Amino acid sequence: MNTEFKTELKDIYNSESFREQGHKIIDILADYLSDATSNKVKYVLPPVSPDEMLKKWSNDFKEAPSENFEELIKKAIEYSHHLHSPNYIGHQIGPALPNGILAEIVGSMLSNGSAVYEMGPVNTILEKRIIEWMSQLIGYDNTADGFFTSGGTLGNLTALLAARQAKTGYDIWTDGVSENENLAVLVSEQTHYSSKRAIQIMGLGEKGAIPVATNEHYQMTLSSINDAYNSAVKSGKKVIALVANACSTATGTYDSLEEISEFCQEHDLWLHVDGAHGAPALISEKYRGLLKGIHLADSVVWDAHKMMLMPSLITAVIFKNGNNSYEAFSQKASYLFEKEATEEWYNLAQRTMECTKNMMGLKLYTSLMTYGTKFFGDYVTQMYDLTKECSEIISNSSDFELAMEPQSNIICFRFLNKDSRDTNVLQKMIRKEILKRGLFYIVQTTLRDKVYLRCTIINPLTTDKTFNDLLNEIRIIEKSVQ
Ligand SMILES: Cc1ncc(COP(=O)(O)O)c(C=O)c1O
């Protein structure tokens, strides 16, 4: 027996080394938090190409220890995207809250998988308690139920699988997709790509996602839904569901859920609301009206790593009728599940794509309890208010134009050049140069063939001054790009 090797394995869990290392890492993280939040990082997104980055990280894994842990962590931080910088106004992932970060570390240590209650007893219960709270905000009664999954993409797939099982008219999970059925789902032309991907994963094909045209605010209207539905039915499709945005990814637009739900009831369609980004507006007294009618949806997806400032990932999938939450994967793995499905509400993997999953509930539960729910409502209110202020700044600037008045904290605008340069090409060049200079991070989107610069104002430290500074940076850049 190799006793020397055994000793090394035992030493790996030495609690004093862990304490010492842990303190050092927390110090590094605290210094980083201070630098990032006060804009002392050199670049928001370090301008390093994928090929250059590849060269920075060797795959020379030696048999014996070869590198210093703190140095590796420092290097990872240095070259990462700095979401805590107030000048990070790009994608829809929020800068993680301190207690969320610390809870994530605890979750990593406990690593309680939560596939079945016995694997993660605390986490299973925390998940249930948060789902109850979210269900109340949605306006569901106590028959609602749900769970957490790893991201909005998986959340949309899970909800649509349940919709397919509930509305197809036969046991599609067991029998498979029948060619004769020609199933389809209505989706906004502004839907996040994950809904279309889910429809294709479900075997309905590209044509199974029926696009619904949107109006000047990028919202579906009843007449466009009607048109899309009628032409789908005419072409032999059996429409089973509709996916509404609350809010959409590109422009942050909320669909009119109340009137859409009436259409769905009339045509026996499952209404799924993709609230990955915008459902947390339910916590804001000022903005919850944007989601009027959400209680009529059959299912809702709600991400907490976007507008609830949780470290990624954590997504809630919530069903109006809790029994439907068992329909996505109505398969039994007998070694895991002992009794009838609903009797075992605490064995979450019957209802999720994942078997083992992260301890997602811990970070959100502890954050809700320690920061209080008002904090989260105020945060959403502040970000949505600030985005309106930014839209006024754009409206009052003759050299910029808005794609539309923002409804949420996503704003799309473009620089209006008065010379002969192609305006679309110019926006792309401006963004490229912004990233190269590294002072800000923003993204871009194309709406009806027009390219726009796009910001998600998601960092509580971002202010109107940040936005004004960005516009000035664009004005400087615009003169230098040809
Ligand atoms: C509306 C919407 N739905 C779904 C998703 C996918 O969420 P995730 O990135 O958590 O998979 C996004 C991501 O931006 C989104 O904006």
Coordinates of C-alpha atoms and ligand atoms in Angstrom, one line a residue:
M1 CA 0.0 0.0 0.0
N2 CA 1.3 3.5 -0.9
T3 CA 1.0 5.2 2.6
E4 CA 2.8 8.3 1.5
F5 CA 0.1 8.9 -1.2
K6 CA -2.6 8.3 1.4
T7 CA -1.2 10.9 3.7
E8 CA -1.2 13.5 1.0
L9 CA -4.9 12.9 0.3
K10 CA -5.7 13.3 3.9
D11 CA -3.7 16.5 4.1
I12 CA -5.7 18.0 1.3
Y13 CA -8.6 18.8 3.8
N14 CA -6.3 20.4 6.4
S15 CA -8.6 22.9 8.0
E16 CA -5.9 25.3 9.0
S17 CA -4.4 25.5 5.5
F18 CA -8.0 26.1 4.3
R19 CA -8.5 28.9 6.8
E20 CA -5.2 30.5 5.8
Q21 CA -5.8 30.2 2.1
G22 CA -9.4 31.3 2.5
H23 CA -8.5 34.5 4.3
K24 CA -6.0 35.3 1.5
I25 CA -8.6 34.7 -1.2
I26 CA -11.2 36.8 0.6
D27 CA -8.7 39.6 0.9
I28 CA -8.0 39.4 -2.8
L29 CA -11.7 39.4 -3.5
A30 CA -12.3 42.3 -1.2
D31 CA -9.6 44.4 -2.8
Y32 CA -11.0 43.4 -6.2
L33 CA -14.5 44.5 -5.1
S34 CA -13.1 47.8 -4.0
D35 CA -11.2 48.4 -7.2
A36 CA -14.0 47.3 -9.5
T37 CA -16.8 49.2 -7.8
S38 CA -14.7 52.4 -7.8
N39 CA -13.8 52.0 -11.4
K40 CA -10.1 51.3 -10.7
V41 CA -9.9 48.3 -13.0
K42 CA -7.9 49.2 -16.2
Y43 CA -10.5 47.7 -18.6
V44 CA -14.1 46.7 -18.0
L45 CA -13.5 43.8 -20.4
P46 CA -9.8 43.3 -20.9
P47 CA -9.2 43.6 -24.7
V48 CA -7.6 40.2 -25.2
S49 CA -8.6 38.1 -28.2
P50 CA -9.6 34.4 -27.7
D51 CA -6.4 33.3 -29.3
E52 CA -4.2 35.6 -27.1
M53 CA -6.2 34.4 -24.0
L54 CA -5.5 30.8 -25.0
K55 CA -1.8 31.4 -25.0
K56 CA -2.0 32.9 -21.5
W57 CA -3.4 29.6 -20.0
S58 CA -1.1 26.6 -20.5
N59 CA -2.4 23.1 -20.5
D60 CA 0.8 21.9 -19.0
F61 CA -0.7 20.0 -16.0
K62 CA 2.3 18.6 -14.2
E63 CA 2.2 15.5 -12.0
A64 CA 3.6 17.5 -9.0
P65 CA 2.1 20.8 -7.8
S66 CA 3.5 23.6 -10.0
E67 CA 1.6 26.8 -9.5
N68 CA 0.6 29.1 -6.6
F69 CA -3.2 29.2 -6.0
E70 CA -3.4 32.9 -5.1
E71 CA -1.4 33.8 -8.2
L72 CA -3.8 31.8 -10.4
I73 CA -6.8 33.4 -8.8
K74 CA -5.3 36.9 -9.3
K75 CA -4.6 36.1 -12.9
A76 CA -8.2 34.8 -13.4
I77 CA -9.6 38.0 -11.9
E78 CA -7.3 40.2 -13.9
Y79 CA -8.4 38.8 -17.3
S80 CA -12.1 38.4 -16.5
H81 CA -15.0 40.7 -17.4
H82 CA -15.6 43.1 -14.5
L83 CA -19.3 43.1 -13.8
H84 CA -18.9 45.2 -10.6
S85 CA -17.6 48.2 -12.6
P86 CA -20.3 50.9 -12.8
N87 CA -19.2 51.2 -16.5
Y88 CA -20.3 47.6 -17.1
I89 CA -23.6 48.3 -18.9
G90 CA -23.7 45.4 -21.3
H91 CA -25.2 42.0 -20.8
Q92 CA -28.0 40.9 -18.5
I93 CA -26.0 39.5 -15.7
G94 CA -25.9 41.6 -12.6
P95 CA -22.8 42.2 -10.4
A96 CA -23.1 39.6 -7.6
L97 CA -24.2 40.7 -4.1
P98 CA -21.6 40.1 -1.4
N99 CA -23.9 37.8 0.6
G100 CA -24.7 35.9 -2.6
I101 CA -21.0 35.4 -3.3
L102 CA -20.3 34.2 0.2
A103 CA -23.3 31.9 0.2
E104 CA -22.1 30.5 -3.1
I105 CA -18.7 29.6 -1.5
V106 CA -20.7 27.8 1.3
G107 CA -22.7 26.0 -1.3
S108 CA -19.5 24.9 -3.1
M109 CA -18.2 23.5 0.1
L110 CA -21.4 21.7 1.1
S111 CA -22.0 20.6 -2.6
N112 CA -25.4 19.2 -1.6
G113 CA -26.7 18.2 -5.0
S114 CA -30.4 18.3 -4.4
A115 CA -31.5 15.7 -7.0
V116 CA -33.3 14.0 -4.1
Y117 CA -34.1 15.4 -0.7
E118 CA -31.4 13.2 0.9
M119 CA -28.7 14.8 -1.2
G120 CA -29.6 18.3 -0.3
P121 CA -32.2 18.6 2.5
V122 CA -31.7 22.3 3.3
N123 CA -31.5 23.4 -0.3
T124 CA -34.6 21.5 -1.3
I125 CA -36.6 23.4 1.4
L126 CA -35.1 26.8 0.6
E127 CA -36.0 26.3 -3.0
K128 CA -39.6 25.6 -2.0
R129 CA -39.9 28.6 0.2
I130 CA -38.5 30.9 -2.5
I131 CA -40.9 29.4 -5.1
E132 CA -43.8 30.1 -2.6
W133 CA -42.7 33.7 -2.3
M134 CA -42.3 34.2 -6.1
S135 CA -45.7 32.5 -6.7
Q136 CA -47.4 34.9 -4.4
L137 CA -45.8 37.9 -6.2
I138 CA -47.0 36.4 -9.5
G139 CA -50.5 36.2 -8.0
Y140 CA -50.9 32.4 -8.2
D141 CA -52.8 30.6 -5.5
N142 CA -51.3 27.9 -3.3
T143 CA -51.7 25.2 -5.9
A144 CA -48.7 26.7 -7.8
D145 CA -45.4 25.0 -7.6
G146 CA -42.0 24.9 -9.2
F147 CA -38.2 24.6 -8.7
F148 CA -34.9 26.0 -9.7
T149 CA -32.9 25.1 -12.7
S150 CA -29.6 26.1 -14.2
G151 CA -30.4 29.2 -16.3
G152 CA -33.3 30.7 -18.3
T153 CA -32.5 28.6 -21.3
L154 CA -33.0 25.4 -19.4
G155 CA -36.0 27.0 -17.7
N156 CA -37.7 27.8 -21.0
L157 CA -37.1 24.2 -22.2
T158 CA -38.5 22.7 -19.1
A159 CA -41.6 24.8 -19.1
L160 CA -42.2 24.1 -22.8
L161 CA -41.7 20.4 -22.3
A162 CA -44.5 20.5 -19.7
A163 CA -46.6 22.5 -22.1
R164 CA -46.1 19.9 -24.8
Q165 CA -47.0 17.1 -22.5
A166 CA -50.1 18.9 -21.2
K167 CA -51.5 20.1 -24.5
T168 CA -50.6 17.5 -27.2
G169 CA -53.5 15.2 -26.4
Y170 CA -51.5 12.0 -26.0
D171 CA -48.6 10.9 -23.9
I172 CA -45.9 12.4 -26.0
W173 CA -43.2 11.8 -23.4
T174 CA -43.8 8.0 -23.7
D175 CA -44.8 7.7 -27.4
G176 CA -42.6 10.3 -29.0
V177 CA -43.4 13.1 -31.4
S178 CA -45.8 11.9 -34.1
E179 CA -45.3 13.3 -37.6
N180 CA -49.0 13.5 -38.1
E181 CA -49.5 15.9 -35.2
N182 CA -47.5 18.8 -36.7
L183 CA -47.2 20.6 -33.4
A184 CA -46.2 24.3 -33.1
V185 CA -45.7 27.0 -30.6
L186 CA -46.3 30.7 -31.2
V187 CA -43.3 32.9 -30.2
S188 CA -42.7 36.6 -30.5
E189 CA -40.3 37.5 -33.3
Q190 CA -38.4 39.1 -30.4
T191 CA -38.3 35.9 -28.3
H192 CA -34.9 34.9 -26.8
Y193 CA -33.3 32.3 -29.0
S194 CA -33.6 29.8 -26.1
S195 CA -37.4 29.4 -26.8
K196 CA -36.8 28.6 -30.4
R197 CA -34.0 26.2 -29.5
A198 CA -36.3 24.5 -26.9
I199 CA -39.0 24.0 -29.6
Q200 CA -36.4 22.4 -31.9
I201 CA -35.0 20.2 -29.1
M202 CA -38.6 19.0 -28.5
G203 CA -38.6 17.7 -32.0
L204 CA -41.0 20.3 -33.6
G205 CA -38.4 21.5 -36.1
E206 CA -37.6 25.1 -37.1
K207 CA -41.1 25.4 -38.5
G208 CA -42.5 24.5 -35.2
A209 CA -41.7 28.0 -33.9
I210 CA -44.3 30.3 -35.4
P211 CA -43.0 33.9 -35.3
V212 CA -45.5 36.5 -34.2
A213 CA -44.8 40.0 -35.6
T214 CA -44.4 42.9 -33.2
N215 CA -45.5 46.6 -33.3
E216 CA -43.3 49.7 -33.0
H217 CA -42.6 48.9 -29.4
Y218 CA -41.6 45.4 -30.3
Q219 CA -44.7 43.9 -28.6
M220 CA -46.9 41.2 -29.9
T221 CA -50.4 42.5 -30.7
L222 CA -53.7 40.5 -30.6
S223 CA -54.1 40.9 -34.4
S224 CA -50.5 39.7 -35.1
I225 CA -51.1 36.7 -32.8
N226 CA -54.4 36.0 -34.5
D227 CA -52.7 36.2 -37.9
A228 CA -49.9 33.9 -37.0
Y229 CA -52.2 31.4 -35.3
N230 CA -54.6 31.4 -38.3
S231 CA -52.0 30.9 -40.9
A232 CA -50.3 28.1 -38.8
V233 CA -53.6 26.3 -38.4
K234 CA -54.4 26.8 -42.1
S235 CA -51.1 25.2 -43.0
G236 CA -52.0 22.1 -40.9
K237 CA -50.2 23.0 -37.6
K238 CA -51.6 22.1 -34.2
V239 CA -50.6 25.1 -32.1
I240 CA -50.2 24.1 -28.4
A241 CA -48.6 27.1 -26.7
L242 CA -47.5 30.7 -26.9
V243 CA -44.4 32.2 -25.4
A244 CA -44.7 35.9 -24.3
N245 CA -41.9 38.2 -23.3
A246 CA -41.7 39.8 -19.9
C247 CA -39.5 41.4 -21.0
S248 CA -37.8 40.8 -24.3
T249 CA -34.0 40.5 -24.6
A250 CA -33.2 43.0 -27.3
T251 CA -35.3 46.0 -26.2
G252 CA -36.6 45.1 -22.8
T253 CA -40.2 45.2 -23.9
Y254 CA -43.1 43.6 -21.9
D255 CA -45.9 42.0 -23.9
S256 CA -49.5 42.7 -22.8
L257 CA -50.0 39.5 -20.8
E258 CA -53.6 40.1 -19.9
E259 CA -55.0 40.3 -23.4
I260 CA -52.6 37.5 -24.6
S261 CA -53.9 35.2 -21.9
E262 CA -57.5 35.7 -23.1
F263 CA -56.4 34.6 -26.6
C264 CA -54.7 31.6 -25.1
Q265 CA -57.7 30.6 -23.1
E266 CA -60.0 31.0 -26.1
H267 CA -57.7 28.7 -28.2
D268 CA -56.7 26.3 -25.5
L269 CA -53.0 27.3 -25.7
W270 CA -50.5 27.0 -22.9
L271 CA -49.2 30.5 -22.0
H272 CA -45.6 30.5 -21.0
V273 CA -44.1 33.8 -19.8
D274 CA -40.4 34.2 -20.3
G275 CA -39.7 36.5 -17.4
A276 CA -36.0 35.6 -17.2
H277 CA -35.0 39.2 -17.2
G278 CA -38.2 41.1 -16.3
A279 CA -40.1 39.0 -13.7
P280 CA -38.3 40.7 -10.7
A281 CA -40.2 43.9 -11.6
L282 CA -43.0 42.1 -9.6
I283 CA -41.0 43.1 -6.5
S284 CA -41.1 46.8 -7.4
E285 CA -44.3 48.5 -6.4
K286 CA -43.7 51.1 -9.1
Y287 CA -43.2 48.7 -12.0
R288 CA -45.1 45.5 -11.1
G289 CA -48.0 46.8 -13.3
L290 CA -45.8 46.0 -16.4
L291 CA -46.6 42.3 -15.6
K292 CA -50.4 42.7 -15.3
G293 CA -52.0 39.4 -16.1
I294 CA -49.0 37.2 -15.3
H295 CA -51.1 35.2 -12.9
L296 CA -53.0 33.9 -15.9
A297 CA -49.9 32.3 -17.4
D298 CA -49.5 28.5 -17.1
S299 CA -45.8 28.8 -16.5
V300 CA -43.2 31.5 -15.7
V301 CA -39.4 31.6 -15.9
W302 CA -37.7 34.0 -13.5
D303 CA -33.9 34.4 -13.4
A304 CA -32.2 35.7 -10.2
H305 CA -28.8 36.1 -11.8
K306 CA -30.1 38.9 -13.9
M307 CA -32.3 41.4 -12.0
M308 CA -31.8 40.0 -8.5
L309 CA -28.0 40.3 -8.4
M310 CA -27.3 36.7 -7.7
P311 CA -24.1 35.0 -8.9
S312 CA -25.0 33.0 -12.0
L313 CA -26.9 30.7 -12.3
I314 CA -30.3 30.5 -10.6
T315 CA -33.6 30.3 -12.5
A316 CA -37.0 29.6 -11.1
V317 CA -39.6 27.7 -13.2
I318 CA -43.0 28.2 -11.7
F319 CA -46.3 26.6 -12.7
K320 CA -49.8 27.9 -12.0
N321 CA -51.0 24.4 -11.5
G322 CA -48.3 22.7 -9.5
N323 CA -49.2 19.3 -10.9
N324 CA -47.9 20.5 -14.3
S325 CA -44.5 20.9 -12.8
Y326 CA -44.2 17.1 -12.9
E327 CA -45.1 16.9 -16.6
A328 CA -41.8 17.9 -18.3
F329 CA -40.0 14.7 -17.5
S330 CA -42.7 12.3 -16.5
Q331 CA -40.2 9.5 -16.3
K332 CA -39.3 7.6 -13.2
A333 CA -35.8 6.7 -12.3
S334 CA -36.9 4.0 -9.9
Y335 CA -33.6 4.0 -7.9
L336 CA -34.3 7.6 -7.0
F337 CA -38.0 7.9 -6.7
E338 CA -39.9 5.5 -4.4
K339 CA -43.5 6.6 -4.6
E340 CA -46.0 8.5 -6.8
A341 CA -44.5 11.7 -8.2
T342 CA -46.5 14.4 -6.5
E343 CA -46.2 12.7 -3.1
E344 CA -42.5 13.2 -3.4
W345 CA -42.4 16.9 -4.0
Y346 CA -39.1 17.0 -2.2
N347 CA -37.2 14.9 -4.8
L348 CA -36.6 17.7 -7.2
A349 CA -34.8 15.8 -10.0
Q350 CA -38.1 14.3 -11.1
R351 CA -39.0 17.7 -12.4
T352 CA -35.6 19.2 -13.6
M353 CA -33.3 18.4 -16.4
E354 CA -30.4 18.2 -14.0
C355 CA -29.9 15.3 -11.7
T356 CA -27.2 16.9 -9.5
K357 CA -27.5 20.6 -9.4
N358 CA -25.9 23.6 -7.6
M359 CA -27.2 24.7 -4.2
M360 CA -28.9 27.6 -6.0
G361 CA -31.5 28.3 -3.3
L362 CA -29.0 29.1 -0.5
K363 CA -27.6 32.3 -2.0
L364 CA -31.0 33.7 -2.8
Y365 CA -32.7 32.7 0.4
T366 CA -29.9 34.1 2.5
S367 CA -29.9 37.3 0.4
L368 CA -33.7 37.8 0.7
M369 CA -33.5 37.3 4.4
T370 CA -30.4 39.5 5.1
Y371 CA -31.0 42.3 2.6
G372 CA -34.8 42.3 2.8
T373 CA -37.2 42.2 -0.1
K374 CA -37.5 46.0 -0.2
F375 CA -33.9 46.2 -1.2
F376 CA -34.6 44.1 -4.3
G377 CA -37.8 46.1 -5.2
D378 CA -35.9 49.4 -4.8
Y379 CA -33.0 48.0 -6.9
V380 CA -35.4 47.2 -9.8
T381 CA -37.2 50.6 -9.4
Q382 CA -33.8 52.5 -9.4
M383 CA -32.5 50.7 -12.5
Y384 CA -35.8 51.2 -14.5
D385 CA -36.0 54.8 -13.4
L386 CA -32.4 55.5 -14.3
T387 CA -32.9 53.9 -17.8
K388 CA -35.8 56.4 -18.4
E389 CA -33.5 59.2 -17.4
C390 CA -30.9 57.9 -19.9
S391 CA -33.6 57.8 -22.6
E392 CA -34.4 61.5 -21.9
I393 CA -30.7 62.3 -22.3
I394 CA -30.8 60.6 -25.7
S395 CA -34.0 62.3 -26.7
N396 CA -32.4 65.7 -25.8
S397 CA -29.2 64.9 -27.8
S398 CA -29.5 65.7 -31.5
D399 CA -26.6 63.4 -32.4
F400 CA -28.3 60.2 -31.0
E401 CA -31.6 58.5 -31.5
L402 CA -33.5 55.9 -29.5
A403 CA -34.9 52.7 -30.9
M404 CA -37.9 53.1 -28.6
E405 CA -38.7 54.5 -25.2
P406 CA -37.4 51.9 -22.8
Q407 CA -39.9 50.1 -20.5
S408 CA -37.3 48.4 -18.4
N409 CA -33.5 48.8 -17.9
I410 CA -32.6 47.9 -21.4
I411 CA -32.0 50.8 -23.8
C412 CA -31.1 50.8 -27.5
F413 CA -29.9 53.9 -29.3
R414 CA -27.5 54.9 -32.1
F415 CA -25.2 57.7 -33.1
L416 CA -26.7 59.7 -35.9
N417 CA -24.0 60.7 -38.3
K418 CA -24.7 63.5 -40.7
D419 CA -22.0 62.5 -43.2
S420 CA -21.9 59.8 -45.9
R421 CA -20.7 56.9 -43.6
D422 CA -23.1 53.9 -43.4
T423 CA -24.8 54.4 -40.0
N424 CA -25.1 50.7 -39.4
V425 CA -21.4 50.1 -40.0
L426 CA -20.6 53.1 -37.9
Q427 CA -22.4 51.7 -34.8
K428 CA -20.4 48.5 -35.1
M429 CA -17.2 50.4 -35.4
I430 CA -18.0 52.6 -32.4
R431 CA -18.7 49.5 -30.3
K432 CA -15.5 47.8 -31.4
E433 CA -13.5 50.9 -30.4
I434 CA -15.3 51.2 -27.1
L435 CA -14.3 47.7 -26.3
K436 CA -10.7 48.3 -27.5
R437 CA -10.4 51.4 -25.2
G438 CA -12.0 49.4 -22.4
L439 CA -13.5 52.2 -20.3
F440 CA -17.0 50.9 -20.9
Y441 CA -18.7 47.6 -21.9
I442 CA -21.8 47.8 -24.0
V443 CA -23.3 45.5 -26.6
Q444 CA -25.2 45.9 -29.9
T445 CA -28.3 44.6 -31.5
T446 CA -30.0 44.8 -34.9
L447 CA -33.7 45.8 -35.0
R448 CA -35.5 45.9 -38.4
D449 CA -32.2 46.1 -40.2
K450 CA -30.9 49.0 -38.1
V451 CA -27.9 48.4 -35.9
Y452 CA -28.2 49.9 -32.4
L453 CA -25.9 50.2 -29.4
R454 CA -27.5 48.5 -26.5
C455 CA -27.1 48.9 -22.7
T456 CA -28.5 47.0 -19.8
I457 CA -28.3 49.2 -16.8
I458 CA -27.9 46.6 -14.2
N459 CA -25.2 47.8 -11.8
P460 CA -26.6 49.7 -8.8
L461 CA -23.6 51.9 -8.9
T462 CA -24.2 53.1 -12.5
T463 CA -25.6 56.7 -12.6
D464 CA -26.7 59.2 -15.2
K465 CA -23.2 60.6 -15.2
T466 CA -21.9 57.1 -16.3
F467 CA -24.3 57.3 -19.2
N468 CA -23.4 60.9 -20.1
D469 CA -19.7 59.9 -20.0
L470 CA -20.4 57.0 -22.3
L471 CA -22.1 59.3 -24.8
N472 CA -19.1 61.6 -24.7
E473 CA -16.8 58.7 -25.2
I474 CA -18.9 57.8 -28.3
R475 CA -18.6 61.3 -29.6
I476 CA -14.8 61.2 -29.3
I477 CA -14.6 57.8 -30.9
E478 CA -17.0 58.7 -33.7
K479 CA -14.5 61.3 -34.9
S480 CA -11.7 58.8 -35.0
V481 CA -13.4 55.9 -36.8
Q482 CA -13.8 56.0 -40.6
Ligands
LIG1 C1 -35.7 36.9 -22.1 C2 -34.6 35.9 -21.8 N1 -34.9 34.6 -21.7 C3 -34.0 33.7 -21.5 C4 -32.6 34.0 -21.5 C5 -31.6 32.9 -21.2 O1 -31.2 32.9 -19.9 P1 -29.8 32.2 -19.4 O2 -28.7 33.0 -20.0 O3 -30.0 32.3 -17.9 O4 -29.9 30.8 -20.0 C6 -32.2 35.3 -21.6 C7 -30.8 35.7 -21.5 O5 -30.4 36.8 -21.7 C8 -33.2 36.3 -21.8 O6 -32.9 37.6 -21.9

